[in-house]
XYZ file of N, CA and C in Angstrom:
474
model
N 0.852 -1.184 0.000
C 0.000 0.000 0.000
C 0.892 1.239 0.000
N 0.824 2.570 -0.559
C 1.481 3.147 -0.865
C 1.219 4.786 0.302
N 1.968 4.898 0.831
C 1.922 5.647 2.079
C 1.694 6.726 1.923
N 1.879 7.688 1.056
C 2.171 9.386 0.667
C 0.338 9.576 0.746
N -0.222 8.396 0.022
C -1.845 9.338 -0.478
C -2.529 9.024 0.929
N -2.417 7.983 1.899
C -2.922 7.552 2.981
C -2.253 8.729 3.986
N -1.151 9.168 4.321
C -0.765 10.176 5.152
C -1.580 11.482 4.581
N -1.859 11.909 3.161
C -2.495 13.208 2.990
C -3.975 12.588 3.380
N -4.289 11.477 3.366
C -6.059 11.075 3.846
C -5.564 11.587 5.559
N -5.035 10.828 6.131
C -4.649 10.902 7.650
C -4.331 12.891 8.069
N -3.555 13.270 7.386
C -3.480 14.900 7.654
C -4.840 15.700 7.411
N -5.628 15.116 6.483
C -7.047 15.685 5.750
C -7.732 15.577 7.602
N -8.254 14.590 7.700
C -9.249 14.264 8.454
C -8.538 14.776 10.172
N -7.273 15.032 10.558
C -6.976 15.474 11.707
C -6.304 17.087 11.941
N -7.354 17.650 10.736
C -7.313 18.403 10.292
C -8.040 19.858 11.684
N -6.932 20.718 12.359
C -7.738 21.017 13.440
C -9.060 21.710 13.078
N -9.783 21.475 14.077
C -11.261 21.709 14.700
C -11.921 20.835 14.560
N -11.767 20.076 14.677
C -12.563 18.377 14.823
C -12.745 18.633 16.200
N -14.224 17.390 16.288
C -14.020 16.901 17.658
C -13.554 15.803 18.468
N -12.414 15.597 17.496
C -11.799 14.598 18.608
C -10.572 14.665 19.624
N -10.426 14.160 20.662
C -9.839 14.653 21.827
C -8.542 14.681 21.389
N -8.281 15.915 20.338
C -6.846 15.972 19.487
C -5.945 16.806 20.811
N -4.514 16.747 20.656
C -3.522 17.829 21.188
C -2.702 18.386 20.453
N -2.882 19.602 20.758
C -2.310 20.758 19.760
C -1.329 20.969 19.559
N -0.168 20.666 20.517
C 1.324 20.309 20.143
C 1.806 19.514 18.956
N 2.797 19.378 18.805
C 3.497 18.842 17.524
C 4.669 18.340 18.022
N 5.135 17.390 17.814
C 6.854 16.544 18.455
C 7.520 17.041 17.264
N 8.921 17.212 17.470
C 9.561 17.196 16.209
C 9.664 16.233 15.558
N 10.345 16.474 14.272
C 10.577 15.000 13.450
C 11.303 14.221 13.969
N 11.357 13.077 13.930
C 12.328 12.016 14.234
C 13.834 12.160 13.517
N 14.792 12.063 14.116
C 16.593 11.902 13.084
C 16.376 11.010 13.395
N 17.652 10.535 12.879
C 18.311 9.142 12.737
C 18.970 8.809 14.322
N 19.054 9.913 15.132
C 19.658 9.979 16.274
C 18.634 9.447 17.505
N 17.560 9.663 16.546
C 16.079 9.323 18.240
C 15.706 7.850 17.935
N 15.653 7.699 16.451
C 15.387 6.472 16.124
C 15.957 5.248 16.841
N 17.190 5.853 16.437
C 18.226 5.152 17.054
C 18.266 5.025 18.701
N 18.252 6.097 19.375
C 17.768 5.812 20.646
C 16.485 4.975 21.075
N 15.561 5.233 20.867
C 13.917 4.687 20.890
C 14.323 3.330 20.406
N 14.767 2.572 19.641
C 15.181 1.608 19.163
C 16.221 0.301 20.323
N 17.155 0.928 20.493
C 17.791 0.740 21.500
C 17.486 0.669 22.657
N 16.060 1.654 23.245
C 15.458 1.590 24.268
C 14.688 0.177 24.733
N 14.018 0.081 23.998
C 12.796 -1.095 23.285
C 13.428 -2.521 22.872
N 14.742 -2.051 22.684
C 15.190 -3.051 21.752
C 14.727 -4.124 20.577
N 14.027 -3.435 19.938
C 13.212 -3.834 18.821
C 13.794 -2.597 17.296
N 13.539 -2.800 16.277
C 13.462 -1.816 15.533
C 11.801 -1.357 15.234
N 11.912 0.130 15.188
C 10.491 0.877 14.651
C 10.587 0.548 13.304
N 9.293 0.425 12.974
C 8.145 -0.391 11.380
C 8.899 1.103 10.694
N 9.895 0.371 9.928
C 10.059 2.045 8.370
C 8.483 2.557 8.447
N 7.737 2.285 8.213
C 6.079 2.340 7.538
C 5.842 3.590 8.928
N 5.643 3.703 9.914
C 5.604 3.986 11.103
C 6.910 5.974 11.134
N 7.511 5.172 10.901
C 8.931 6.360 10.843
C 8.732 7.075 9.471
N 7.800 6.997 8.478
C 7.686 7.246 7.099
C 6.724 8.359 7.678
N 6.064 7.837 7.982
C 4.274 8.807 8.303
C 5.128 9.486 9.258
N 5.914 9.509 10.454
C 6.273 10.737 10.893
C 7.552 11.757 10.387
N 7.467 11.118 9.181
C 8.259 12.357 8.673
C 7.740 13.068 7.535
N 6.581 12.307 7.205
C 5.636 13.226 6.205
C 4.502 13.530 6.573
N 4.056 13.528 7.521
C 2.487 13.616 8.190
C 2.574 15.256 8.848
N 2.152 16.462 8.592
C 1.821 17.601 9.377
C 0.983 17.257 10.547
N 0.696 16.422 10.657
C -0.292 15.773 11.776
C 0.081 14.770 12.584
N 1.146 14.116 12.629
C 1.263 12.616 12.970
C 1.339 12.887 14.734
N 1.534 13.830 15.554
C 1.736 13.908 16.765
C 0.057 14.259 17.413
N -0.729 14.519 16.714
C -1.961 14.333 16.900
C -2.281 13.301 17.386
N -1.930 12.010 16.809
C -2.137 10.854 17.331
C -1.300 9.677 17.972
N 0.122 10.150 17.266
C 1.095 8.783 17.789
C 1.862 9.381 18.920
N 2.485 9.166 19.100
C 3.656 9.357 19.666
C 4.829 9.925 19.541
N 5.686 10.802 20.076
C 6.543 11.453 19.494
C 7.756 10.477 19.518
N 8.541 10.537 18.445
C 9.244 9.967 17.921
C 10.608 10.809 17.689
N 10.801 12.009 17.970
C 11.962 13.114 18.031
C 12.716 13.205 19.234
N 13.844 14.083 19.121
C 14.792 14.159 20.022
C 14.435 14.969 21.523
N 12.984 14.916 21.991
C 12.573 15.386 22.901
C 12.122 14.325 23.564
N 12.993 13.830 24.277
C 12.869 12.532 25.432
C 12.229 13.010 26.685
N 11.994 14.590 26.913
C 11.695 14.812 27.641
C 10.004 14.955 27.874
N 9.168 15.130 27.006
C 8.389 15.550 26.591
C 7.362 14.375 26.924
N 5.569 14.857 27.910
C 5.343 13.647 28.442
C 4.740 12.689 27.140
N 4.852 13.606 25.480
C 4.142 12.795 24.690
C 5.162 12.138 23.750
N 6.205 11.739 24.509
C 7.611 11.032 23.806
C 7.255 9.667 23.658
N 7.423 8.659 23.023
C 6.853 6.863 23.369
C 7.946 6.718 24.528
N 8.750 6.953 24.673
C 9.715 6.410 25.869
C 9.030 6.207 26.939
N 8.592 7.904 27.067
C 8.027 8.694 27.854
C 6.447 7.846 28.649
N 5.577 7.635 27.297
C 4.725 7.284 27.612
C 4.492 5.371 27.934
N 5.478 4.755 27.582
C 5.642 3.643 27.832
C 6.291 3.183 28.704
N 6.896 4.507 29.426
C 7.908 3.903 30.819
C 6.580 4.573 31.893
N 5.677 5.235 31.892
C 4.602 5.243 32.760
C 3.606 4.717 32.764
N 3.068 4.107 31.366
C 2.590 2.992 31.647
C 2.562 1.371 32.067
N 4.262 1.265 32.151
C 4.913 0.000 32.922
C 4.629 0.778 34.248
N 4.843 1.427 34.901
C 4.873 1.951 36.303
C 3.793 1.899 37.436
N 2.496 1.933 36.182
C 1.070 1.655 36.812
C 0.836 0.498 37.614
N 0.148 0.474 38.854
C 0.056 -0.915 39.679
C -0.241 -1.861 38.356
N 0.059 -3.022 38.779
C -0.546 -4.307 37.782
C -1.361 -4.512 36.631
N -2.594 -4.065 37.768
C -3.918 -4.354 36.797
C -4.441 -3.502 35.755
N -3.365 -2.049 36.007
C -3.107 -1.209 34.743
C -1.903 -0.786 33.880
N -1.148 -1.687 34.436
C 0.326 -1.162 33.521
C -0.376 -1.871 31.998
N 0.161 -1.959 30.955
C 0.484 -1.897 29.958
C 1.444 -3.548 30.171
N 1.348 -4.407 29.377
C 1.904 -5.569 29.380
C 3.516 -5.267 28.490
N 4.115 -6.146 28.906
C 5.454 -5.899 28.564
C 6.128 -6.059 27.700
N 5.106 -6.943 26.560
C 5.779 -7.049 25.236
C 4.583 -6.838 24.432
N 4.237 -5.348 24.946
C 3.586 -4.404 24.093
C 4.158 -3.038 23.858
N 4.468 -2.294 23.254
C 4.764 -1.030 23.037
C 3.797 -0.118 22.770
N 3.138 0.642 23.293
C 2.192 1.712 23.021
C 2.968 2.917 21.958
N 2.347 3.307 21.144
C 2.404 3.668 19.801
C 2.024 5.159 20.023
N 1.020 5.076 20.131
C 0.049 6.382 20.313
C -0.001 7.116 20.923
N -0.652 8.536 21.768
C -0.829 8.793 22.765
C -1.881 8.540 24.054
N -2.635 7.604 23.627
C -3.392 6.928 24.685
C -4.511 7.677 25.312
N -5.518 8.039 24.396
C -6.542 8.874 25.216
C -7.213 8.071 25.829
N -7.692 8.484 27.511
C -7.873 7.494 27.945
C -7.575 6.026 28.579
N -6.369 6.206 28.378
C -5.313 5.135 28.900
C -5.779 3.897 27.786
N -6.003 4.088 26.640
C -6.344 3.161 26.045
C -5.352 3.787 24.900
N -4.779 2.521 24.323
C -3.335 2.414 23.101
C -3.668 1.456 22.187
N -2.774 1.888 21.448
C -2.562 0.928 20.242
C -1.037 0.557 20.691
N -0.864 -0.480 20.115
C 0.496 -1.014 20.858
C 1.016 -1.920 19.805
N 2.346 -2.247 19.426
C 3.026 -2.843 18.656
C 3.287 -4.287 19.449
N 3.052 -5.365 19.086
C 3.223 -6.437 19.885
C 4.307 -7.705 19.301
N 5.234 -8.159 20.204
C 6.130 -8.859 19.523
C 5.855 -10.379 19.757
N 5.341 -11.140 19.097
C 4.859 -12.502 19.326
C 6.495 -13.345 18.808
N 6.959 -13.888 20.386
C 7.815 -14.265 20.263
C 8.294 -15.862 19.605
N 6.735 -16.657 19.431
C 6.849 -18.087 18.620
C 6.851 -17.961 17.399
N 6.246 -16.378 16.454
C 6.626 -16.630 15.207
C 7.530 -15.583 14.846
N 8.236 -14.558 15.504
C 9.114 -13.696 15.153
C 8.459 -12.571 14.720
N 7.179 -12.272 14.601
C 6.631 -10.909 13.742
C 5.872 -10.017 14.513
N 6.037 -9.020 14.253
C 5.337 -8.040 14.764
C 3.940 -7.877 14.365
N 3.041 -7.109 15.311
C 1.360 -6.859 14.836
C 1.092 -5.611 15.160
N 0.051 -4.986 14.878
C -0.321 -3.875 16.082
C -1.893 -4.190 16.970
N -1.979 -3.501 17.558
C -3.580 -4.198 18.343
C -3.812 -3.157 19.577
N -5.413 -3.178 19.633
C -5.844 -2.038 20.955
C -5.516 -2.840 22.141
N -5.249 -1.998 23.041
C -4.883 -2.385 24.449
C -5.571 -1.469 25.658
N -6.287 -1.665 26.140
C -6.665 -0.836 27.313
C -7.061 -2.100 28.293
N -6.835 -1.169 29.622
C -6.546 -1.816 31.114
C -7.786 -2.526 31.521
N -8.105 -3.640 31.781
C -9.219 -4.831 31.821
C -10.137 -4.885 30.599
N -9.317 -5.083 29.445
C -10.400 -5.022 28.561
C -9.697 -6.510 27.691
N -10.187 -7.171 27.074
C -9.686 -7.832 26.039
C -8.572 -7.004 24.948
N -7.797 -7.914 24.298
C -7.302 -7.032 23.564
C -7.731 -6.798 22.175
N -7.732 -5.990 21.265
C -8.308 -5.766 20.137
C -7.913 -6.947 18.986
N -8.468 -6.848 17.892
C -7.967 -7.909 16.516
C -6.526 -7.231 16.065
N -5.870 -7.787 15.877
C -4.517 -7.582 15.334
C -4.460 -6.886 13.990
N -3.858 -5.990 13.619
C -3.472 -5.404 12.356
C -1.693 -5.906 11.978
N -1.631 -6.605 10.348
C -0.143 -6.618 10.522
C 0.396 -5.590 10.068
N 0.524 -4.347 9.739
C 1.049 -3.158 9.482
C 0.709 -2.149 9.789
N 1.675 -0.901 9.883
C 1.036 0.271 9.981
C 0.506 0.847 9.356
N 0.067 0.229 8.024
C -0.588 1.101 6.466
C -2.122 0.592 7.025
N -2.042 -1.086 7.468
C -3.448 -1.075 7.576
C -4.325 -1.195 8.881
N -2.998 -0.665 9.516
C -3.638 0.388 10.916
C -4.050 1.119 10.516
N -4.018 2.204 9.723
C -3.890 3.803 9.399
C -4.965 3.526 8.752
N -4.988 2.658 7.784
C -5.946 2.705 6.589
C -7.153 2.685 7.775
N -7.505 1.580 8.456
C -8.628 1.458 9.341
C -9.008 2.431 10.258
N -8.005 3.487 10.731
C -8.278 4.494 11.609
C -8.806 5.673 10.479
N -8.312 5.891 9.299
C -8.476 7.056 8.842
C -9.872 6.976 7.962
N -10.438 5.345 7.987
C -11.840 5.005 7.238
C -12.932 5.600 8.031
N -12.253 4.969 9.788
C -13.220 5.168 10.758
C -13.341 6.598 10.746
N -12.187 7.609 11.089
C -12.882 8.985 11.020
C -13.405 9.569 10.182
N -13.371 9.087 9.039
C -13.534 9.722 7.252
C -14.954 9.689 7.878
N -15.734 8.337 7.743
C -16.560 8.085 8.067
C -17.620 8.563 9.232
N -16.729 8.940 10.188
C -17.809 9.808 11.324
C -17.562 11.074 11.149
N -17.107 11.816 10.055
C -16.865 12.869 10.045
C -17.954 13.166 8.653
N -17.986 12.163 7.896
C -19.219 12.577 7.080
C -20.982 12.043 7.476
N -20.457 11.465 8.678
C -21.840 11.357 9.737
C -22.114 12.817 9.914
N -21.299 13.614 10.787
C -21.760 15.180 11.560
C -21.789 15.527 10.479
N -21.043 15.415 9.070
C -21.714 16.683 8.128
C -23.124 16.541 7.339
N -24.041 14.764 7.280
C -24.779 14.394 7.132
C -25.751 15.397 6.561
């Protein structure tokens, strides 16, 4: 699937004045220097597909995670994945999940590493809930998130 026309669908629709519980900040872009850190952190590598959309998306901190050289920042993935390990038990975030997003609601999308067949997925995660159906990429994560808002967004204009 080809990423450039799906990131201008994804920038279209998180487009501000919506009503969804957007934040108005922006992370910087990702270098090769955060990647590389965040990478090393996790010890996994980030999906190219994933690192693509945040370097062409005017929008991508709307929803994911910051992915730039601001480690400090509480909407960094480091950031937000070392406080959601921190939570008592029955709400941390499981440990071979990575939360992706920024978690409205304490509810994520999370990158999951299934260690019997070697591959990565993505999938919803929130605290006593089942976990969501698996997506294997980030194109058809995106694709499914950006149908769903397309879609409730030409509901309110109905």
């Amino acid at each position: 699937m080809e990423l450039m026309p799906l990131i201008a669908r994804f920038d279209a629709v998180m487009s501000p004045g919506l009503d969804y519980p957007l934040c108005p900040d922006y992370p910087p872009r990702p270098t090769r220097q955060s990647i590389g850190r965040i990478e090393t952190h996790f010890g996994i590598a980030l999906p190219p597909a994933l690192i693509e959309v945040a370097l062409h998306s005017r929008s991508f901190g709307r929803w994911f995670a910051g992915l730039g050289p601001d480690y400090t920042s509480l909407r960094h993935i480091i950031r937000i994945n070392s406080y959601c390990r921190r939570r008592r038990r029955s709400r941390a975030i499981p440990k071979y999940l990575i939360a992706f997003n920024v978690g409205f609601f304490y509810c994520f999308d999370a990158r999951h590493y299934n260690h019997q067949t070697g591959e990565y997925f993505i999938r919803y995660w929130s605290p006593g809930m089942e976990e969501g159906d698996p997506y294997c990429s980030v194109a058809e994560y995106l694709e499914v998130c950006v149908k769903g808002w397309e879609t409730a967004r030409r509901g309110r204009r109905g």
